[in-house]
Amino acid sequence: MPMISLAELQRRIDAGDLSPEASIAQACEAIDAQDKTIGAFVCRPGTVGAASAGPLRGIAVGIKDIIDTSNLPTEMGCPAIYGGWRPRADAAVVMMLKQAGATIIGKTTTTAFAANDPTATLNPHHHGHTPGGSSAGSAAAVGAGMIPLALGTQTGGSVIRPASFCGTAAIKPSYRLLPTIGVKCFSWTLDTVGLFAAGVADLAHGLSAITGRAELLPRAAMQAPRIGIVTQEFAGAAEASGDEALRIAAAAAERAGASVRALALPEIVAEAWRIHPVVQDFEAHQSFAWEYRVNYDAMPPLLRGRLDESRDITPAAYDAARGVANQARRALARVFEDIDVLLTLSALGAPPEGLASTGDPRFNRLWTLMGVPCVNVPAYVTADGLPVGVQIIAPFGGDARALEAARFVEAALARR
Amino acid sequence: MPMISLAELQRRIDAGDLSPEASIAQACEAIDAQDKTIGAFVCRPGTVGAASAGPLRGIAVGIKDIIDTSNLPTEMGCPAIYGGWRPRADAAVVMMLKQAGATIIGKTTTTAFAANDPTATLNPHHHGHTPGGSSAGSAAAVGAGMIPLALGTQTGGSVIRPASFCGTAAIKPSYRLLPTIGVKCFSWTLDTVGLFAAGVADLAHGLSAITGRAELLPRAAMQAPRIGIVTQEFAGAAEASGDEALRIAAAAAERAGASVRALALPEIVAEAWRIHPVVQDFEAHQSFAWEYRVNYDAMPPLLRGRLDESRDITPAAYDAARGVANQARRALARVFEDIDVLLTLSALGAPPEGLASTGDPRFNRLWTLMGVPCVNVPAYVTADGLPVGVQIIAPFGGDARALEAARFVEAALARR
């Protein structure tokens, strides 16, 4: 089933060709038809309505189940500890969606506490493969054509990687462009709320409506972006399918008029890649202190093992890691003096077979630590029918630029 | 009743002269005796125990009631919206206290959502005056000698100001030294968890035990700190009692061997003072979106009015304000190249009469935005018996330095 374009729904609703109620009803039907197989949703409200005003009226949105909702349970992907948990308030970003007129259509599956223990959700492109994680249900629901918009979060690679695996567009915006109030914390330095949608213009319309930032709306496409290709060799080798995606995207962008050149990142940036786990795990011991200390036996095994292994990180090591991150952010800002955006891998390659692993965030985690906006664009589909994406990255605060350059690459790939 | 020294309790417990259980029982008795009058506590557990291990065993701690506790309600100072609310998990900092062996002795009063609507708590030094806010109960409980340690939070001046008013030592540490996970958010750029205790060494022992950072423990006192006096003239005039506190503290420090000189702050730092409310109020509209939109009529009137007045802050104004704050943080770091610490007012002056106002945070808000550690030291007591403090401020991350310099000033004032 094709994905649902948010921008196209907006056009039809604005023109009076589709009522908000009918748009929401279509999403409900698509979920009813597909979710028994895919398993992208944890729960859905008994009745759903549609707002009559707001830029997102008639837009059905899925909310990752680590994000608080006042009228639906929030189980954190861990019913053993949070079964039936009902927060009092909506998360800030849920309220922003509602104020923009969106309809919360349900809570989507998440790996427990947005860590690595997999969900039962299937990849909509190939049921024998993982949809990725941690934002599994949000990526799968958009990729399957059930809903036009979904919220995820990324601490390592939990938005961009599942988007690549499920063949959707996605944005991990600049750090704190979207508030994390009411979102279960893993690492306060890293956690970032992001969006999944069918295409880059859909992301732009969605992000602009949520934030009230008109500058994020699509403008005339970039003419000849200066693109730096980075392979993140410090993160290890990609798979052949990942390398192929990057090659295809770079070639398409160049043919479309971009200036494209390979770029080496400063050593301090590679060092920031290395210390990302120090920041994440030191903060995780504080964020999950209650779960880990009071509910140790009920903790998901992969996350618990990760916490077991990282108990001895000292405050001094954490302080040093934050110092490296700060230096690297400044060094990365200087990299952008000569280019508009970076283009790099969204994942090692195609989604792994089976559901035992959600894949590897090694090509994502640096950018989460840098706080810079990243947009996934599907680059190609393997012979086995598996999507592989690439990510376009702009400087901190350059979310509009990241989206414009991603539209350029998306259009270039469509002409291929 | 004199305040209870945490460090002295630790010494007696370590020496076997006091059992942890007896220490906790003494705090319970002091609360029973005084709190009917002062009103510092919102609720207390039915039974309290004492840990047998940990650096804070036998230490009774009061927790501001915007901080989540798993075994006591968390009503946010607003029972109209959060009456009886029971979070699932303990806040990160509550777990850190428990892991250090502390006993959570009760939840302390807070202005609703840590804003400006006053509590009914009385100033322990003069019942006709405000204890300040928003961390009213924590300051009053320590100031009254009920407990040796309490947690507060500061977004404008909600730790340092009530400490000044209640005659306690207090630290607002560097931004995110203490985690805010599980603390009701007002502004994620500003909210900072802080501590109240009898003296500066008590703060150091408490903060070190909570964070596991040995470098915060008191070392040999600073010999001759280089102190820059700032009057924050951009914030308007202080009252005579505030000016007197600063004069007394500066003179005492100089007599004790400090080099003391007046210092003007760079204009960009004054500009940061001006834009603090833009950051706070823009973020507050997101943090309190559910309360403001869904529970408007039940909102506390001063906070609701503040939100009514700040509805039109644009994302562009917010972005510009954050840019000013970043520039000012860099400029302030350069100010510390020639001095060790800054010394400035903790409040306009003595605590105002009556309970209608919690006082004015105008001499606090800049430092919250800068994220730098601030320590309140009681400077003198007015003829009416009202305490007035001063604050010692170090560069970001220099919490140990702030505490050492504050001990120097505290000792100098004691010799006066």
Short mmCIF file of C-alpha atoms in Angstrom, two decimals, chain B residues 25-284:
data_model
loop_
_atom_site.label_atom_id
_atom_site.label_comp_id
_atom_site.label_asym_id
_atom_site.label_seq_id
_atom_site.Cartn_x
_atom_site.Cartn_y
_atom_site.Cartn_z
CA ALA B 25 13.67 10.28 65.07
CA GLN B 26 15.07 13.66 66.14
CA ALA B 27 14.06 15.18 62.79
CA CYS B 28 10.56 13.72 63.16
CA GLU B 29 10.27 15.24 66.62
CA ALA B 30 11.45 18.62 65.41
CA ILE B 31 8.89 18.53 62.59
CA ASP B 32 6.14 17.46 64.99
CA ALA B 33 7.03 20.33 67.29
CA GLN B 34 7.30 23.10 64.72
CA ASP B 35 5.47 22.31 61.54
CA LYS B 36 1.97 22.96 62.86
CA THR B 37 3.10 26.60 63.02
CA ILE B 38 5.48 26.89 60.06
CA GLY B 39 3.64 24.71 57.53
CA ALA B 40 6.71 23.60 55.60
CA PHE B 41 5.47 20.09 54.80
CA VAL B 42 2.68 19.00 52.47
CA CYS B 43 2.77 15.35 53.44
CA ARG B 44 4.91 12.84 55.28
CA PRO B 45 5.14 9.04 55.10
CA GLY B 46 3.29 7.02 57.73
CA THR B 47 6.47 5.34 58.89
CA VAL B 48 10.08 6.27 58.26
CA GLY B 49 13.15 4.13 58.59
CA ALA B 50 16.86 4.73 58.41
CA ALA B 51 19.40 3.05 56.16
CA SER B 52 22.33 1.30 57.82
CA ALA B 53 24.84 2.23 55.12
CA GLY B 54 25.68 5.11 52.81
CA PRO B 55 27.15 8.55 53.48
CA LEU B 56 23.69 10.02 54.08
CA ARG B 57 22.38 7.32 56.45
CA GLY B 58 20.44 8.99 59.22
CA ILE B 59 19.99 12.20 57.19
CA ALA B 60 16.36 13.32 56.88
CA VAL B 61 15.67 15.08 53.58
CA GLY B 62 12.68 17.17 52.54
CA ILE B 63 11.66 17.00 48.89
CA LYS B 64 10.00 19.93 47.14
CA ASP B 65 6.58 18.79 45.99
CA ILE B 66 7.21 19.24 42.27
CA ILE B 67 9.72 16.36 42.48
CA ASP B 68 8.28 12.88 41.84
CA THR B 69 8.18 10.33 44.65
CA SER B 70 6.90 6.79 44.19
CA ASN B 71 5.58 6.37 47.73
CA LEU B 72 4.15 9.83 48.44
CA PRO B 73 1.78 12.03 46.40
CA THR B 74 3.28 14.77 44.26
CA GLU B 75 0.79 17.61 44.04
CA MET B 76 2.91 20.32 42.37
CA GLY B 77 1.58 22.92 44.82
CA CYS B 78 -1.66 22.71 42.85
CA PRO B 79 -4.10 20.20 44.37
CA ALA B 80 -6.81 21.59 42.11
CA ILE B 81 -5.10 19.82 39.18
CA TYR B 82 -2.70 17.32 40.83
CA GLY B 83 -4.59 16.43 44.04
CA GLY B 84 -3.49 12.97 45.17
CA TRP B 85 -1.32 12.43 42.08
CA ARG B 86 0.97 9.43 42.46
CA PRO B 87 3.84 9.18 39.99
CA ARG B 88 5.02 5.65 39.18
CA ALA B 89 8.73 6.30 39.69
CA ASP B 90 10.99 8.31 41.96
CA ALA B 91 12.73 11.27 40.36
CA ALA B 92 16.38 10.61 39.51
CA VAL B 93 17.63 12.85 42.31
CA VAL B 94 15.37 11.14 44.85
CA MET B 95 16.88 7.78 43.84
CA MET B 96 20.37 9.29 44.18
CA LEU B 97 19.49 10.39 47.73
CA LYS B 98 18.15 6.94 48.58
CA GLN B 99 21.21 5.23 47.11
CA ALA B 100 23.35 7.44 49.37
CA GLY B 101 21.34 6.22 52.37
CA ALA B 102 19.19 9.30 53.00
CA THR B 103 15.66 9.08 54.42
CA ILE B 104 12.92 10.93 52.54
CA ILE B 105 11.17 12.57 55.49
CA GLY B 106 8.38 14.30 53.54
CA LYS B 107 7.32 16.53 50.71
CA THR B 108 7.78 20.27 51.23
CA THR B 109 5.52 23.09 50.11
CA THR B 110 6.06 24.74 46.75
CA THR B 111 4.33 27.62 45.08
CA ALA B 112 2.02 26.11 42.44
CA PHE B 113 4.23 24.69 39.67
CA ALA B 114 7.21 26.54 41.21
CA ALA B 115 5.86 29.87 39.95
CA ASN B 116 4.80 32.92 41.97
CA ASP B 117 1.49 32.14 43.65
CA PRO B 118 2.48 32.08 47.33
CA THR B 119 2.24 29.18 49.79
CA ALA B 120 0.90 29.41 53.35
CA THR B 121 4.34 28.57 54.77
CA LEU B 122 5.69 31.03 57.36
CA ASN B 123 9.23 32.38 57.63
CA PRO B 124 10.76 30.58 60.63
CA HIS B 125 12.65 33.73 61.67
CA HIS B 126 9.60 35.98 61.69
CA HIS B 127 6.16 34.51 61.16
CA GLY B 128 4.80 37.71 59.71
CA HIS B 129 7.14 37.50 56.71
CA THR B 130 7.37 35.33 53.61
CA PRO B 131 9.90 32.47 53.50
CA GLY B 132 10.26 33.26 49.80
CA GLY B 133 9.55 30.86 46.99
CA SER B 134 9.14 28.84 45.05
CA SER B 135 11.02 26.33 47.28
CA ALA B 136 9.26 27.71 50.36
CA GLY B 137 8.90 24.59 52.48
CA SER B 138 12.42 23.32 51.86
CA ALA B 139 13.96 26.66 52.90
CA ALA B 140 11.68 27.04 55.92
CA ALA B 141 12.17 23.44 57.13
CA VAL B 142 15.96 23.77 57.09
CA GLY B 143 15.88 27.33 58.44
CA ALA B 144 13.62 26.27 61.32
CA GLY B 145 15.99 23.47 62.34
CA MET B 146 13.55 20.70 61.46
CA ILE B 147 15.78 18.85 58.96
CA PRO B 148 19.43 18.99 57.87
CA LEU B 149 18.88 18.83 54.08
CA ALA B 150 16.19 19.69 51.55
CA LEU B 151 15.81 19.75 47.78
CA GLY B 152 14.55 22.77 45.90
CA THR B 153 14.54 23.93 42.30
CA GLN B 154 15.37 27.27 40.69
CA THR B 155 14.15 28.64 37.35
CA GLY B 156 14.42 32.33 38.27
CA GLY B 157 15.48 32.64 41.91
CA SER B 158 13.63 29.83 43.69
CA VAL B 159 16.53 28.38 45.70
CA ILE B 160 18.87 31.28 46.47
CA ARG B 161 16.14 33.80 47.36
CA PRO B 162 14.25 31.64 49.90
CA ALA B 163 17.60 30.59 51.39
CA SER B 164 18.45 34.27 51.88
CA PHE B 165 15.02 34.91 53.43
CA CYS B 166 15.18 31.88 55.76
CA GLY B 167 18.82 32.28 56.80
CA THR B 168 20.10 28.99 55.36
CA ALA B 169 23.00 28.07 53.14
CA ALA B 170 21.96 26.83 49.71
CA ILE B 171 23.50 25.88 46.41
CA LYS B 172 22.06 26.13 42.93
CA PRO B 173 24.66 23.93 41.24
CA SER B 174 25.88 24.11 37.66
CA TYR B 175 23.16 23.38 35.12
CA ARG B 176 22.34 19.64 35.13
CA LEU B 177 24.87 18.67 37.81
CA LEU B 178 21.75 17.25 39.44
CA PRO B 179 19.32 15.62 37.00
CA THR B 180 15.82 17.04 36.50
CA ILE B 181 14.28 13.72 35.39
CA GLY B 182 11.03 13.41 37.34
CA VAL B 183 10.94 17.11 38.25
CA LYS B 184 7.95 19.08 36.93
CA CYS B 185 9.33 21.26 34.16
CA PHE B 186 8.86 25.03 33.96
CA SER B 187 11.72 25.81 31.54
CA TRP B 188 14.17 23.12 30.44
CA THR B 189 16.88 25.67 29.74
CA LEU B 190 16.64 27.06 33.27
CA ASP B 191 15.26 24.52 35.78
CA THR B 192 18.00 23.53 38.23
CA VAL B 193 17.77 21.27 41.27
CA GLY B 194 19.45 22.73 44.36
CA LEU B 195 20.07 22.02 48.04
CA PHE B 196 19.38 23.78 51.33
CA ALA B 197 21.46 23.04 54.43
CA ALA B 198 22.64 24.72 57.62
CA GLY B 199 26.10 25.74 56.39
CA VAL B 200 28.34 25.59 53.34
CA ALA B 201 30.24 22.49 54.49
CA ASP B 202 26.89 20.76 54.94
CA LEU B 203 26.00 21.57 51.35
CA ALA B 204 29.34 20.19 50.19
CA HIS B 205 28.88 16.94 52.08
CA GLY B 206 25.34 16.57 50.79
CA LEU B 207 26.11 17.37 47.16
CA SER B 208 29.15 15.11 47.15
CA ALA B 209 27.18 12.19 48.59
CA ILE B 210 24.31 12.61 46.13
CA THR B 211 26.52 12.88 43.05
CA GLY B 212 29.35 10.57 44.10
CA ARG B 213 31.78 13.40 43.31
CA ALA B 214 34.58 13.39 45.90
CA GLU B 215 35.96 16.68 44.52
CA LEU B 216 33.01 18.49 46.09
CA LEU B 217 33.97 17.52 49.65
CA PRO B 218 35.43 20.38 51.67
CA ARG B 219 39.19 20.75 51.27
CA ALA B 220 41.52 23.20 52.98
CA ALA B 221 39.76 26.55 52.90
CA MET B 222 40.71 28.99 50.14
CA GLN B 223 43.48 31.29 51.34
CA ALA B 224 43.00 34.55 49.49
CA PRO B 225 40.27 34.30 46.89
CA ARG B 226 40.07 36.98 44.22
CA ILE B 227 36.50 38.23 44.51
CA GLY B 228 34.69 40.45 42.03
CA ILE B 229 31.75 42.38 43.47
CA VAL B 230 28.86 42.89 41.08
CA THR B 231 25.80 44.95 41.90
CA GLN B 232 23.78 43.97 38.79
CA GLU B 233 22.75 47.61 38.28
CA PHE B 234 20.94 46.49 35.07
CA ALA B 235 18.50 44.67 37.39
CA GLY B 236 17.56 47.85 39.23
CA ALA B 237 18.26 49.00 42.77
CA ALA B 238 18.40 46.79 45.84
CA GLU B 239 16.88 47.71 49.17
CA ALA B 240 19.06 49.16 51.93
CA SER B 241 19.15 45.81 53.72
CA GLY B 242 20.41 44.07 50.58
CA ASP B 243 23.12 46.67 49.95
CA GLU B 244 24.14 46.35 53.60
CA ALA B 245 24.52 42.56 53.29
CA LEU B 246 26.79 42.93 50.28
CA ARG B 247 28.86 45.63 52.00
CA ILE B 248 29.25 43.55 55.15
CA ALA B 249 30.22 40.39 53.26
CA ALA B 250 32.74 42.22 51.04
CA ALA B 251 34.35 43.95 54.03
CA ALA B 252 34.54 40.71 56.02
CA ALA B 253 36.11 38.86 53.06
CA GLU B 254 38.67 41.61 52.57
CA ARG B 255 39.61 41.64 56.26
CA ALA B 256 40.04 37.86 56.05
CA GLY B 257 42.57 38.21 53.23
CA ALA B 258 40.54 38.13 50.03
CA SER B 259 41.33 40.53 47.21
CA VAL B 260 38.04 42.30 46.57
CA ARG B 261 37.19 44.67 43.79
CA ALA B 262 34.10 46.02 42.09
CA LEU B 263 33.48 44.61 38.65
CA ALA B 264 31.29 45.67 35.76
CA LEU B 265 29.80 42.88 33.69
CA PRO B 266 29.91 43.02 29.88
CA GLU B 267 26.86 44.53 28.18
CA ILE B 268 25.92 41.19 26.59
CA VAL B 269 25.54 39.76 30.11
CA ALA B 270 23.14 42.56 31.02
CA GLU B 271 21.29 41.77 27.81
CA ALA B 272 21.03 38.14 28.94
CA TRP B 273 19.41 39.35 32.16
CA ARG B 274 16.83 41.19 30.05
CA ILE B 275 15.92 38.21 27.85
CA HIS B 276 15.68 35.62 30.66
CA PRO B 277 11.85 35.97 30.75
CA VAL B 278 11.63 35.33 27.00
CA VAL B 279 13.34 31.96 27.43
CA GLN B 280 11.38 31.09 30.57
CA ASP B 281 7.96 32.05 29.28
CA PHE B 282 8.33 30.62 25.77
CA GLU B 283 9.32 27.26 27.22
CA ALA B 284 6.64 27.50 29.93
#
